[in-house]
Amino acid sequence: MSIRRWLEPILIVCLLIWPCMAASAEADGQALLTELAEAPASGKAAAITAIAESGDPRARHWLQAFADNKLSRMDDSGRFVVVLENRGRDWTVEDALTGEAIGEVSRRNLNRVRINNSLRSRIGNILGLLDLKVDDPAKRREAARELRGEVDAVMAESVESLMESAEDEDVRDYLAEALAIHRVQRGDVSAIDTLRGSLSSEARSALNKAASSDDPELASAASEALTSIEQLLKINNAAETLYFGLSLGSVLALAAVGLAITFGVMGVINMAHGELIMLGAYSAWGMQQLLPGQPGLALVLAVPVGFMVSASAGIVIERSIIQFLKGRPLETLLATFGVSLILQQLVRTVISPLNRTVVTPEWMSGSLMINEALSLTFNRLYILGFALAVFAALLLVMRRTRLGLEVRAVTQNRAMARSMGIRATRVDIMTFALGSGVAGLAGVALSQITNVGPNLGQNYIVDSFMVVVFGGVGNLLGTLVAGLSLGTINQLLEPWAGAVLAKVMVLVFIILFIQKRPRGLFPQKGRAAEG
Amino acid sequence: MNTAKTRIASLLAAASLALGATGLQAQEEDPIKVGILHSLSGTMAISESTLKDTVMMLIEEQNEKGGLLGREIEPVVVDPASDWPLFAEKARELLAEEEVDVIFGSWTSVSRKSVLPVVEELNGLMFYPVQYEGEESSKNIFYTGAAPNQQAIPAVNYLMNEVGVERWVLAGTDYVYPRTTNKILETYLKNKGVADADIMINYTPFGHSNWQSIVSDIKEFGNQGKKTAVVSTINGDANVPFYQELANQGIEATDIPVIAFSVGEQELSGIDTGPLVGHLAAWNYFMSVGTDANYDFIDKWIEYTGDETAVTNDPMEAHYIGFNMWTRAVKQAGTTDVDAVEDAIIGVTVPNLTGGYATMMPNHHITKPVLIGEIQDNGQFSTVWQTPGTVPGDAWSDYLDGSRDIISDWRDPLNCGNYNVAKGECGGQQSSE
């Protein structure tokens, strides 16, 4: 408090004589930040405005740090600092006023300047207005986009002048929309025209509100505009549902494809399939641990590594258990179920029962915006592509390589194949390793959309069997088609049946389908099928 | 020869004396046994194994201070393996075979419900450390986690009054805790004048990972011109893909905030929290709370686990409070006898980790402050709001039919966990479910 009292005269003098700013920048900044820290919740907004209008070159830096929860005051010295690294018990900080690095300070000594979401969005607006003046056109466009729905009476004027001076057409459109939303919010009927045909959620939000207002003219104009938007929206929603379905389907197909080889082609009921997927996901985590700071590269490298890890685990399982249980499906089922429990607990004991963080690389986060109402999330898009690539590669292996030929020969007629000189045991190992390795690939992909933890496999084992049985045992393409169609069916049902019921309905559908066609969508034909 | 014989004889005598003495001593100073009933394997190991370590640490600390009543405390750890019926079996093993004096354990409501008849039958003592749906008050269980009025209701009040939310999405995992909590919240919101059309309720299965269409629905629901918030009772694992999908579809905390009741520091330690910054959670404790008691606790925890990045969370604080309450009550009663401790513990007040005090209420729930925190980029929460004082836990919600008139008071003369005020009768010892 005493510092503040001491500062006040300086502050007043500074306000009178502007140029003294430079001389007492330190003290001035300290005063502004003190005000921000000590103002009650209701007075924080004014403190933010004061900082923004102070013209201080560091204002932006301060506000950004404040919005990011990085602005703190040291308990002992009262210095304001910006937290650079906030993990562990000692945090690295720098002085907010001078930018001087202070080094590590105990967390106990730091008192964060509190913020909440409404202050954060106010800061967002202020920074947004500043961003409209930066050189980078992409940044300008983004800032203009973000302003929609955020314009208030205070900002309207400056937004309008910025719109008139904007060179970029997109920026101008966005700002026009932002202003129109603001006007509609204030009950201006003429502004509704600008919003007609806009798919942005902010515009619809404003129109929806206007449609239920007391002013009949405004209400009717708004609902009319909304009807025209609804039409466009329906098409987009249908496209979106289809995308959701395909992306879920690609995940299902990817998880199932390894099983389609081990179960479908070899006939081994491998209950540890889920855990092979889990091992793949853990390889992705392991690679990111080995290559800190390069999550993208680590993920790409995890593809071959995950394959190798799961494939070797598969070889061990095949050699140690499955080969002794040939032709005894029930025992195989029980034994592999045991293996699955062992692997889960092994991961729990060796690594941790807690989930591990697999970082999503920059290029996989966010979404590809087709239009305002339809955007495709990148992580799912990549997985869809990855699934298709894996299938293509597998089909190539099965149809075009010697291994594929031998595998097909052995599964069709083991005795005959052996008498033709094919080493059936070696083919068994290779096939099982291939199936397991592909499960590992699925794991690497799944690490991007779900938890990497000891239970990962359990969530996918039932779905995988479902997809393989539905698609037709022994048919790789069938697995792909089955996965994609089950995903789509599920996503079509989910909006009106709810997630739980949709899952039940899909299962019932499969049961009925299997009654009618016991061999699935694409049954194997010929004599091999009888075996 | 003779002397040698006597020497041997006296040696033997001395030895037998010494043996006898140690035998006697052992009887006097039999260790106090504390049962720990948390899953160390299976699905729940992710959350429960740290609670086992917490109790182990508290016991170790108490023993360094000279134990309790001059006796050493001995932990008895069993693993119910996330298997609900096994919880009952293991509880029976702890009480009947190991004869423990108290149990710290359970996480999910279903596991607690499975243990409840056993501890009531064998007159055991159990401390349950997790926030739950309420509607229960057993003579033998002490609930140190939050009841709905200590978490859900204040959180909704915060959103309604401080954020101005008018439309509500109640999203939860499909089991008893979210269903009951959402029922309470729905009644509460309607009492506050929220229209049916402004409430969307959605349930998903355990471990749900494909959130695309649900998040897209929520986005659409939020486009109706009113401030919308999601109240999430989504359990553990399913949260990560849920938040990821929110981020991917561009829903930010400033547009549609999500307030979660089951996402704590531990859950966040398994995710990249960058996209979640600004989303909310309601708890009674955050690791980031800046009190010395909390910093000391964290330091001890880090030292105990040997992991610099180890996190603390709300149920850990609940065990900290519960353990201290129990030791205080044992000291007051001068014995570990269950009935005596049960009597002594009501009214016991111990400091919590957030700079206040927790008191054991007659309904076997405790007083807690309610904190609303925002997720930060380091996987921690920063407190944005908290109740001015502490809130006493209410076992029977005032917002559910059939439980409105029920109170719980385990003191004489009432001595009843579900006393119906309207009818003036005790509905029996067991809870409604």
PDB file of N, CA and C in Angstrom, chain A residues 279-281 283-284 287 291 296-313 386 390 433-434 436-445:
ATOM      1  N   LEU A 279       0.204 -51.963 -27.053  1.00  0.00           N
ATOM      2  CA  LEU A 279       1.665 -51.873 -27.151  1.00  0.00           C
ATOM      3  C   LEU A 279       2.072 -50.863 -28.222  1.00  0.00           C
ATOM      4  N   GLY A 280       1.334 -50.872 -29.339  1.00  0.00           N
ATOM      5  CA  GLY A 280       1.620 -49.905 -30.402  1.00  0.00           C
ATOM      6  C   GLY A 280       1.461 -48.478 -29.897  1.00  0.00           C
ATOM      7  N   ALA A 281       0.378 -48.250 -29.129  1.00  0.00           N
ATOM      8  CA  ALA A 281       0.136 -46.903 -28.607  1.00  0.00           C
ATOM      9  C   ALA A 281       1.248 -46.504 -27.653  1.00  0.00           C
ATOM     10  N   SER A 283       4.268 -47.524 -27.836  1.00  0.00           N
ATOM     11  CA  SER A 283       5.477 -47.228 -28.611  1.00  0.00           C
ATOM     12  C   SER A 283       5.467 -45.770 -29.041  1.00  0.00           C
ATOM     13  N   ALA A 284       4.263 -45.276 -29.409  1.00  0.00           N
ATOM     14  CA  ALA A 284       4.173 -43.865 -29.790  1.00  0.00           C
ATOM     15  C   ALA A 284       4.583 -42.992 -28.615  1.00  0.00           C
ATOM     16  N   MET A 287       8.413 -43.296 -28.095  1.00  0.00           N
ATOM     17  CA  MET A 287       9.188 -42.530 -29.065  1.00  0.00           C
ATOM     18  C   MET A 287       9.177 -41.052 -28.721  1.00  0.00           C
ATOM     19  N   LEU A 291      12.397 -38.656 -28.058  1.00  0.00           N
ATOM     20  CA  LEU A 291      12.652 -37.460 -28.871  1.00  0.00           C
ATOM     21  C   LEU A 291      11.849 -36.296 -28.321  1.00  0.00           C
ATOM     22  N   GLY A 296       6.042 -34.594 -33.678  1.00  0.00           N
ATOM     23  CA  GLY A 296       5.650 -35.012 -35.020  1.00  0.00           C
ATOM     24  C   GLY A 296       6.575 -36.095 -35.561  1.00  0.00           C
ATOM     25  N   LEU A 297       7.871 -35.821 -35.477  1.00  0.00           N
ATOM     26  CA  LEU A 297       8.874 -36.775 -35.959  1.00  0.00           C
ATOM     27  C   LEU A 297       8.746 -38.086 -35.187  1.00  0.00           C
ATOM     28  N   ALA A 298       8.569 -37.953 -33.866  1.00  0.00           N
ATOM     29  CA  ALA A 298       8.458 -39.141 -33.022  1.00  0.00           C
ATOM     30  C   ALA A 298       7.275 -39.995 -33.462  1.00  0.00           C
ATOM     31  N   LEU A 299       6.179 -39.332 -33.816  1.00  0.00           N
ATOM     32  CA  LEU A 299       4.991 -40.069 -34.207  1.00  0.00           C
ATOM     33  C   LEU A 299       5.222 -40.803 -35.529  1.00  0.00           C
ATOM     34  N   VAL A 300       5.876 -40.133 -36.446  1.00  0.00           N
ATOM     35  CA  VAL A 300       6.152 -40.774 -37.730  1.00  0.00           C
ATOM     36  C   VAL A 300       7.065 -41.990 -37.519  1.00  0.00           C
ATOM     37  N   LEU A 301       8.099 -41.807 -36.685  1.00  0.00           N
ATOM     38  CA  LEU A 301       9.008 -42.924 -36.418  1.00  0.00           C
ATOM     39  C   LEU A 301       8.299 -44.038 -35.643  1.00  0.00           C
ATOM     40  N   ALA A 302       7.280 -43.655 -34.881  1.00  0.00           N
ATOM     41  CA  ALA A 302       6.562 -44.656 -34.085  1.00  0.00           C
ATOM     42  C   ALA A 302       5.835 -45.651 -34.980  1.00  0.00           C
ATOM     43  N   VAL A 303       5.563 -45.269 -36.217  1.00  0.00           N
ATOM     44  CA  VAL A 303       4.855 -46.185 -37.108  1.00  0.00           C
ATOM     45  C   VAL A 303       5.656 -47.477 -37.320  1.00  0.00           C
ATOM     46  N   PRO A 304       6.918 -47.389 -37.807  1.00  0.00           N
ATOM     47  CA  PRO A 304       7.675 -48.645 -37.903  1.00  0.00           C
ATOM     48  C   PRO A 304       7.984 -49.270 -36.540  1.00  0.00           C
ATOM     49  N   VAL A 305       8.293 -48.430 -35.553  1.00  0.00           N
ATOM     50  CA  VAL A 305       8.645 -48.977 -34.235  1.00  0.00           C
ATOM     51  C   VAL A 305       7.455 -49.726 -33.634  1.00  0.00           C
ATOM     52  N   GLY A 306       6.283 -49.111 -33.708  1.00  0.00           N
ATOM     53  CA  GLY A 306       5.082 -49.755 -33.173  1.00  0.00           C
ATOM     54  C   GLY A 306       4.839 -51.089 -33.852  1.00  0.00           C
ATOM     55  N   PHE A 307       5.053 -51.108 -35.166  1.00  0.00           N
ATOM     56  CA  PHE A 307       4.874 -52.353 -35.911  1.00  0.00           C
ATOM     57  C   PHE A 307       5.821 -53.421 -35.384  1.00  0.00           C
ATOM     58  N   MET A 308       7.098 -53.050 -35.226  1.00  0.00           N
ATOM     59  CA  MET A 308       8.100 -54.020 -34.790  1.00  0.00           C
ATOM     60  C   MET A 308       7.807 -54.520 -33.371  1.00  0.00           C
ATOM     61  N   VAL A 309       7.455 -53.594 -32.466  1.00  0.00           N
ATOM     62  CA  VAL A 309       7.203 -53.975 -31.068  1.00  0.00           C
ATOM     63  C   VAL A 309       6.062 -54.984 -30.993  1.00  0.00           C
ATOM     64  N   SER A 310       4.942 -54.632 -31.634  1.00  0.00           N
ATOM     65  CA  SER A 310       3.788 -55.528 -31.557  1.00  0.00           C
ATOM     66  C   SER A 310       4.066 -56.837 -32.293  1.00  0.00           C
ATOM     67  N   ALA A 311       4.761 -56.729 -33.426  1.00  0.00           N
ATOM     68  CA  ALA A 311       5.059 -57.947 -34.176  1.00  0.00           C
ATOM     69  C   ALA A 311       5.929 -58.882 -33.339  1.00  0.00           C
ATOM     70  N   SER A 312       6.929 -58.331 -32.641  1.00  0.00           N
ATOM     71  CA  SER A 312       7.763 -59.228 -31.834  1.00  0.00           C
ATOM     72  C   SER A 312       6.968 -59.819 -30.680  1.00  0.00           C
ATOM     73  N   ALA A 313       6.103 -59.001 -30.085  1.00  0.00           N
ATOM     74  CA  ALA A 313       5.253 -59.541 -29.023  1.00  0.00           C
ATOM     75  C   ALA A 313       4.389 -60.662 -29.586  1.00  0.00           C
ATOM     76  N   PHE A 386      -4.585 -42.881 -43.114  1.00  0.00           N
ATOM     77  CA  PHE A 386      -3.668 -43.910 -42.643  1.00  0.00           C
ATOM     78  C   PHE A 386      -4.309 -45.289 -42.755  1.00  0.00           C
ATOM     79  N   VAL A 390      -2.919 -48.401 -44.888  1.00  0.00           N
ATOM     80  CA  VAL A 390      -2.588 -49.701 -44.305  1.00  0.00           C
ATOM     81  C   VAL A 390      -3.305 -50.816 -45.054  1.00  0.00           C
ATOM     82  N   ALA A 433       2.839 -62.593 -36.872  1.00  0.00           N
ATOM     83  CA  ALA A 433       3.622 -61.374 -36.654  1.00  0.00           C
ATOM     84  C   ALA A 433       3.044 -60.227 -37.465  1.00  0.00           C
ATOM     85  N   LEU A 434       2.634 -60.515 -38.704  1.00  0.00           N
ATOM     86  CA  LEU A 434       2.059 -59.468 -39.555  1.00  0.00           C
ATOM     87  C   LEU A 434       0.788 -58.913 -38.919  1.00  0.00           C
ATOM     88  N   SER A 436      -0.133 -59.032 -35.814  1.00  0.00           N
ATOM     89  CA  SER A 436       0.173 -58.316 -34.580  1.00  0.00           C
ATOM     90  C   SER A 436       0.777 -56.960 -34.877  1.00  0.00           C
ATOM     91  N   GLY A 437       1.676 -56.949 -35.865  1.00  0.00           N
ATOM     92  CA  GLY A 437       2.313 -55.682 -36.230  1.00  0.00           C
ATOM     93  C   GLY A 437       1.301 -54.662 -36.695  1.00  0.00           C
ATOM     94  N   VAL A 438       0.321 -55.110 -37.479  1.00  0.00           N
ATOM     95  CA  VAL A 438      -0.707 -54.187 -37.954  1.00  0.00           C
ATOM     96  C   VAL A 438      -1.525 -53.668 -36.775  1.00  0.00           C
ATOM     97  N   ALA A 439      -1.758 -54.536 -35.778  1.00  0.00           N
ATOM     98  CA  ALA A 439      -2.440 -54.072 -34.562  1.00  0.00           C
ATOM     99  C   ALA A 439      -1.618 -52.965 -33.914  1.00  0.00           C
ATOM    100  N   GLY A 440      -0.281 -53.126 -33.941  1.00  0.00           N
ATOM    101  CA  GLY A 440       0.593 -52.090 -33.401  1.00  0.00           C
ATOM    102  C   GLY A 440       0.422 -50.779 -34.154  1.00  0.00           C
ATOM    103  N   LEU A 441       0.290 -50.864 -35.490  1.00  0.00           N
ATOM    104  CA  LEU A 441       0.063 -49.654 -36.293  1.00  0.00           C
ATOM    105  C   LEU A 441      -1.224 -48.970 -35.857  1.00  0.00           C
ATOM    106  N   ALA A 442      -2.276 -49.783 -35.633  1.00  0.00           N
ATOM    107  CA  ALA A 442      -3.544 -49.221 -35.172  1.00  0.00           C
ATOM    108  C   ALA A 442      -3.334 -48.490 -33.858  1.00  0.00           C
ATOM    109  N   GLY A 443      -2.499 -49.092 -32.992  1.00  0.00           N
ATOM    110  CA  GLY A 443      -2.232 -48.472 -31.702  1.00  0.00           C
ATOM    111  C   GLY A 443      -1.599 -47.097 -31.848  1.00  0.00           C
ATOM    112  N   VAL A 444      -0.635 -46.989 -32.766  1.00  0.00           N
ATOM    113  CA  VAL A 444       0.018 -45.697 -32.988  1.00  0.00           C
ATOM    114  C   VAL A 444      -1.020 -44.654 -33.395  1.00  0.00           C
ATOM    115  N   ALA A 445      -1.939 -45.054 -34.287  1.00  0.00           N
ATOM    116  CA  ALA A 445      -2.971 -44.121 -34.735  1.00  0.00           C
ATOM    117  C   ALA A 445      -3.921 -43.784 -33.583  1.00  0.00           C
TER     118      ALA A 445
END
